[in-house]
Amino acid sequence: MSVDILAIETSCDETACAVVRDGREVLSNVIYTQIDMHTEFGGVVPELASRAHIDKINYVVQKALNDAGKTLDEVDAVAVTYGPGLVGALLVGVAEAKAMAWAAGKPLIGVHHIEGHISANYIEHPELTPPYLGLIVSGGHTHLVVVKDWSKYRILGRTVDDAAGEAFDKVARAIGLGYPGGPKIDREAKNGDAMAVHFPIAHVNGSEYDFSFSGIKSAVLNYLNHAQMAGDSVNRADLAASFQKAVVDVLVEHTVRAAKDLKIDRIGMAGGVASNSALRAAMEDACSREGFELFIPSPIFCTDNAAMIGVAAYHEYMAGVRSGWDLNAVPNLKLEER
Ligand code: KG4
Ligand code: ZN
């Protein structure tokens, strides 16, 4: 008997719903992105995000069921991201999931957004099973973890300030590329020289696997100010490429060092920034040099989607985890060591 889970994700600026079979097979994956709406404001406007989720959620859920050829009665559980994320955005998905699960008499499973990102790798890489080393790099999070077992993590390092994706977004704004910053820097950097400007890689004293990205962002801003004052022209592509290299270098360096220290030879990378072409290439190079096996989801499963939530929920479902009808949005939900 297969287990089909209807999963909902509304933690930030994507209204997403998917039906996933047995934690691997994506029967449908519908993503309604609000990017165009937020672009006008240079970033995500939480209030607008919530309203747009309300507008689209019923359509997106119905389309996910239709695409999968399923009715609500035919799925085995309803899963939803309940944190971390924007509280007003999360609430829309949580309320929708609770209403649907209650009405159809199905179990409800609240999913941690980061666990969703980690689980994205299982969709296309059935051979990937715990334990392995996980690097999660998104707009809100930068975590280096040991995935000890399904839903069990040991956190080795995290960012002490900005997330990697946040640094991409802020630098893109500073150099006039606009929102969404990550993909725009990725594209711009292809025409630039990554060695043109040296941006220092920040290390966090006393915690060898932690990250700090606010320093790189400040260094880019300082560089721009100096150039402006001196009347020098700035090559935007060189700047994008050099900034990107600094971020990519530290992500790869920490991951490889952790893998060597802990003698783990399999690495799973995930999250929005994992779709960055320079990061993918550099991590692939490093892993083939060190003899590590590397797993990265396709870009569509790196950025926010509900299929990854359906995968994470499957493992919770099989472990007997169920959420109560009092499930609430938790905007600052932490990734717990279990
Ligand atoms: O995982 P995600 O969709 O949402 C969060 O959970 O945060 O990640 C979004 C982040 C944004 O900061 C975006 O700029 C970044 O991922 N991103 C990228 C690329 N595509 C998305 N960063 C660098 N290069 C990319 N190609
Ligand atoms: Zn995300």
XYZ file of C-alpha atoms in Angstrom, residues 7-285:
279
model
C 1.661 18.952 1.301
C 1.305 22.716 1.590
C 4.081 25.322 1.803
C 3.462 29.059 2.308
C 6.359 30.146 4.556
C 7.582 33.021 2.393
C 6.733 34.160 -1.139
C 5.705 30.912 -2.832
C 2.209 29.440 -2.529
C 2.914 25.765 -3.120
C 1.118 22.444 -2.921
C 2.189 18.952 -3.948
C 1.096 15.338 -3.719
C 3.966 12.974 -2.921
C 3.838 9.176 -2.885
C 5.942 7.186 -0.420
C 8.270 10.078 0.283
C 9.851 10.016 -3.154
C 7.478 10.046 -6.069
C 6.169 13.533 -6.881
C 2.653 13.074 -8.306
C 2.150 16.829 -8.609
C 4.098 19.954 -7.695
C 2.359 23.307 -8.057
C 4.224 26.523 -7.233
C 2.662 29.948 -7.524
C 5.480 32.449 -7.074
C 4.855 36.000 -5.906
C 8.219 37.244 -7.181
C 6.758 39.687 -9.728
C 4.613 41.344 -7.088
C 7.494 41.799 -4.608
C 9.998 42.907 -7.275
C 8.280 46.275 -7.406
C 9.223 46.818 -3.733
C 12.746 45.401 -3.937
C 12.021 42.518 -1.555
C 9.311 40.460 0.106
C 6.573 42.591 1.730
C 5.115 40.296 4.432
C 1.610 41.770 4.422
C 1.325 41.454 0.652
C 2.696 37.910 0.827
C -0.055 36.837 3.255
C -2.796 38.363 1.115
C -1.479 36.761 -2.045
C -1.307 33.366 -0.286
C -4.977 33.757 0.692
C -5.881 34.628 -2.902
C -4.103 31.637 -4.416
C -4.126 28.844 -1.842
C -7.401 27.173 -2.823
C -6.514 27.250 -6.511
C -3.020 25.855 -5.891
C -4.303 23.033 -3.647
C -7.033 22.068 -6.109
C -4.560 22.093 -9.005
C -2.144 19.862 -7.064
C -4.930 17.345 -6.442
C -6.098 17.517 -10.087
C -2.570 17.144 -11.477
C -2.062 14.089 -9.270
C -5.433 12.662 -10.334
C -6.502 12.493 -6.680
C -9.326 13.713 -4.516
C -8.799 14.843 -0.934
C -10.476 11.634 0.233
C -7.834 9.583 -1.561
C -4.771 11.052 0.174
C -3.502 9.550 3.419
C -2.442 12.721 5.247
C -2.202 16.490 4.961
C 1.192 18.081 5.708
C 2.112 21.726 6.091
C 5.125 23.899 6.860
C 4.486 25.488 10.269
C 7.837 27.284 10.649
C 10.198 28.983 10.378
C 9.053 31.786 8.088
C 6.819 34.853 7.943
C 4.083 34.385 10.523
C 1.249 35.767 8.388
C 2.344 33.684 5.422
C 2.735 30.484 7.457
C -0.702 30.963 9.012
C -2.434 30.765 5.637
C -0.971 27.327 4.909
C -1.505 26.058 8.459
C -5.166 27.156 8.486
C -5.761 25.610 5.058
C -4.124 22.310 6.023
C -6.007 22.093 9.318
C -9.337 22.800 7.648
C -8.740 20.215 4.929
C -7.442 17.510 7.262
C -10.290 18.086 9.720
C -12.964 18.089 7.025
C -11.660 14.935 5.362
C -10.778 13.128 8.592
C -7.090 12.829 7.675
C -4.034 13.027 9.930
C -2.272 16.407 10.043
C 1.520 16.634 9.993
C 3.361 19.888 10.725
C 6.735 20.055 8.981
C 9.856 22.099 9.749
C 10.795 24.112 6.650
C 14.505 23.254 6.909
C 13.706 19.541 7.224
C 11.761 20.037 4.016
C 14.812 21.500 2.251
C 16.986 18.617 3.491
C 14.391 16.097 2.299
C 14.334 17.568 -1.230
C 17.382 15.435 -2.051
C 15.457 12.182 -1.514
C 13.167 12.910 -4.469
C 15.814 12.419 -7.148
C 18.418 10.487 -5.168
C 16.808 7.330 -3.746
C 20.288 6.041 -2.945
C 20.830 8.852 -0.419
C 20.003 7.656 3.089
C 21.273 8.907 6.470
C 23.885 9.288 7.817
C 25.479 12.007 5.710
C 26.622 15.622 5.948
C 24.021 18.252 5.030
C 24.578 21.852 3.943
C 21.371 23.887 3.861
C 21.731 27.311 2.272
C 18.636 29.429 1.761
C 17.337 32.964 2.103
C 16.773 32.589 5.817
C 19.149 29.807 6.853
C 22.689 28.531 6.593
C 23.205 25.250 8.431
C 25.884 22.606 8.324
C 24.489 19.454 9.928
C 25.042 15.749 10.275
C 21.833 14.058 9.137
C 22.115 11.186 11.626
C 18.839 9.529 10.706
C 15.484 10.506 9.181
C 14.486 13.679 11.067
C 17.539 13.445 13.362
C 20.254 16.071 13.156
C 23.425 17.204 14.803
C 24.076 20.868 14.078
C 27.765 21.526 13.374
C 27.570 25.133 12.267
C 25.202 27.904 11.329
C 25.394 31.537 10.377
C 25.916 33.952 13.227
C 24.377 36.832 11.255
C 23.004 36.909 7.682
C 22.036 33.763 5.806
C 23.907 33.077 2.561
C 20.847 33.877 0.426
C 20.241 37.049 2.416
C 23.791 38.186 1.590
C 23.119 37.520 -2.108
C 19.878 39.523 -1.912
C 21.420 42.471 -0.036
C 24.499 42.685 -2.276
C 22.335 42.449 -5.400
C 20.330 45.413 -4.163
C 23.512 47.365 -3.341
C 25.009 46.866 -6.797
C 21.744 47.700 -8.525
C 20.680 44.247 -9.667
C 17.488 44.218 -7.626
C 15.313 41.390 -6.344
C 15.493 38.409 -6.359
C 19.206 38.815 -5.805
C 20.572 35.279 -5.890
C 19.636 34.330 -9.454
C 20.589 37.812 -10.707
C 24.075 37.693 -9.171
C 24.474 34.142 -10.491
C 23.721 35.369 -14.027
C 25.741 38.598 -13.799
C 28.762 36.767 -12.366
C 29.056 34.607 -15.475
C 30.386 37.693 -17.333
C 32.735 38.748 -14.549
C 36.199 37.936 -13.221
C 35.927 36.301 -9.793
C 39.556 37.250 -9.050
C 39.014 40.973 -9.785
C 38.324 41.985 -6.178
C 39.455 40.092 -3.116
C 36.758 39.936 -0.456
C 37.934 38.378 2.814
C 36.297 35.172 3.966
C 34.994 35.648 7.468
C 35.728 33.063 10.119
C 33.942 32.961 13.422
C 36.289 32.853 16.388
C 35.977 29.717 18.449
C 33.403 27.960 16.276
C 35.135 26.510 13.273
C 32.023 25.472 11.328
C 29.947 28.622 11.856
C 29.490 31.172 9.098
C 29.350 34.975 8.997
C 28.170 36.751 5.872
C 27.457 40.283 7.064
C 31.183 41.131 6.765
C 31.292 40.245 3.064
C 28.203 42.362 2.462
C 29.852 45.328 4.263
C 33.069 44.820 2.306
C 31.130 45.076 -0.965
C 29.404 48.261 0.240
C 32.771 49.746 1.321
C 34.268 48.890 -2.038
C 31.399 50.667 -3.785
C 31.701 53.756 -1.564
C 35.465 53.995 -2.107
C 35.063 53.663 -5.853
C 32.368 56.335 -5.882
C 34.466 58.772 -3.832
C 37.496 58.194 -6.025
C 35.376 58.606 -9.140
C 36.352 55.103 -10.348
C 33.937 53.143 -12.480
C 32.750 49.837 -11.038
C 32.531 46.687 -13.116
C 29.323 45.138 -11.815
C 29.959 41.702 -13.272
C 33.419 41.560 -11.644
C 31.931 42.634 -8.345
C 29.144 40.038 -8.538
C 31.616 37.285 -9.459
C 34.079 38.245 -6.702
C 31.394 38.434 -4.021
C 29.926 35.116 -5.155
C 33.364 33.486 -5.031
C 33.891 34.626 -1.439
C 30.583 33.091 -0.337
C 31.077 29.899 -2.336
C 34.659 29.444 -1.058
C 33.670 29.539 2.604
C 30.670 27.222 2.108
C 32.837 24.665 0.313
C 35.754 25.031 2.723
C 33.668 24.411 5.854
C 31.751 21.536 4.307
C 34.869 19.744 3.105
C 36.655 20.285 6.418
C 33.685 18.925 8.379
C 33.450 15.895 6.096
C 37.161 15.165 6.610
C 37.057 15.785 10.378
C 34.039 13.544 10.872
C 35.055 11.016 8.205
C 31.761 11.339 6.347
C 32.064 10.853 2.611
C 28.555 11.759 1.451
C 27.286 15.329 1.252
C 23.747 16.553 0.562
C 23.359 20.214 -0.329
C 19.945 21.914 -0.385
C 18.035 25.205 -0.184
C 17.559 28.108 -2.595
C 21.269 28.982 -2.785
C 22.072 25.360 -3.716
C 20.759 26.247 -7.169
C 23.676 28.697 -7.577
C 25.743 27.524 -10.531
C 29.126 28.563 -9.061
C 28.379 26.814 -5.755
C 27.277 23.653 -7.532
C 30.414 23.634 -9.705
C 32.810 24.382 -6.830
C 31.216 21.788 -4.538
C 31.302 19.192 -7.330
C 35.009 19.936 -7.953
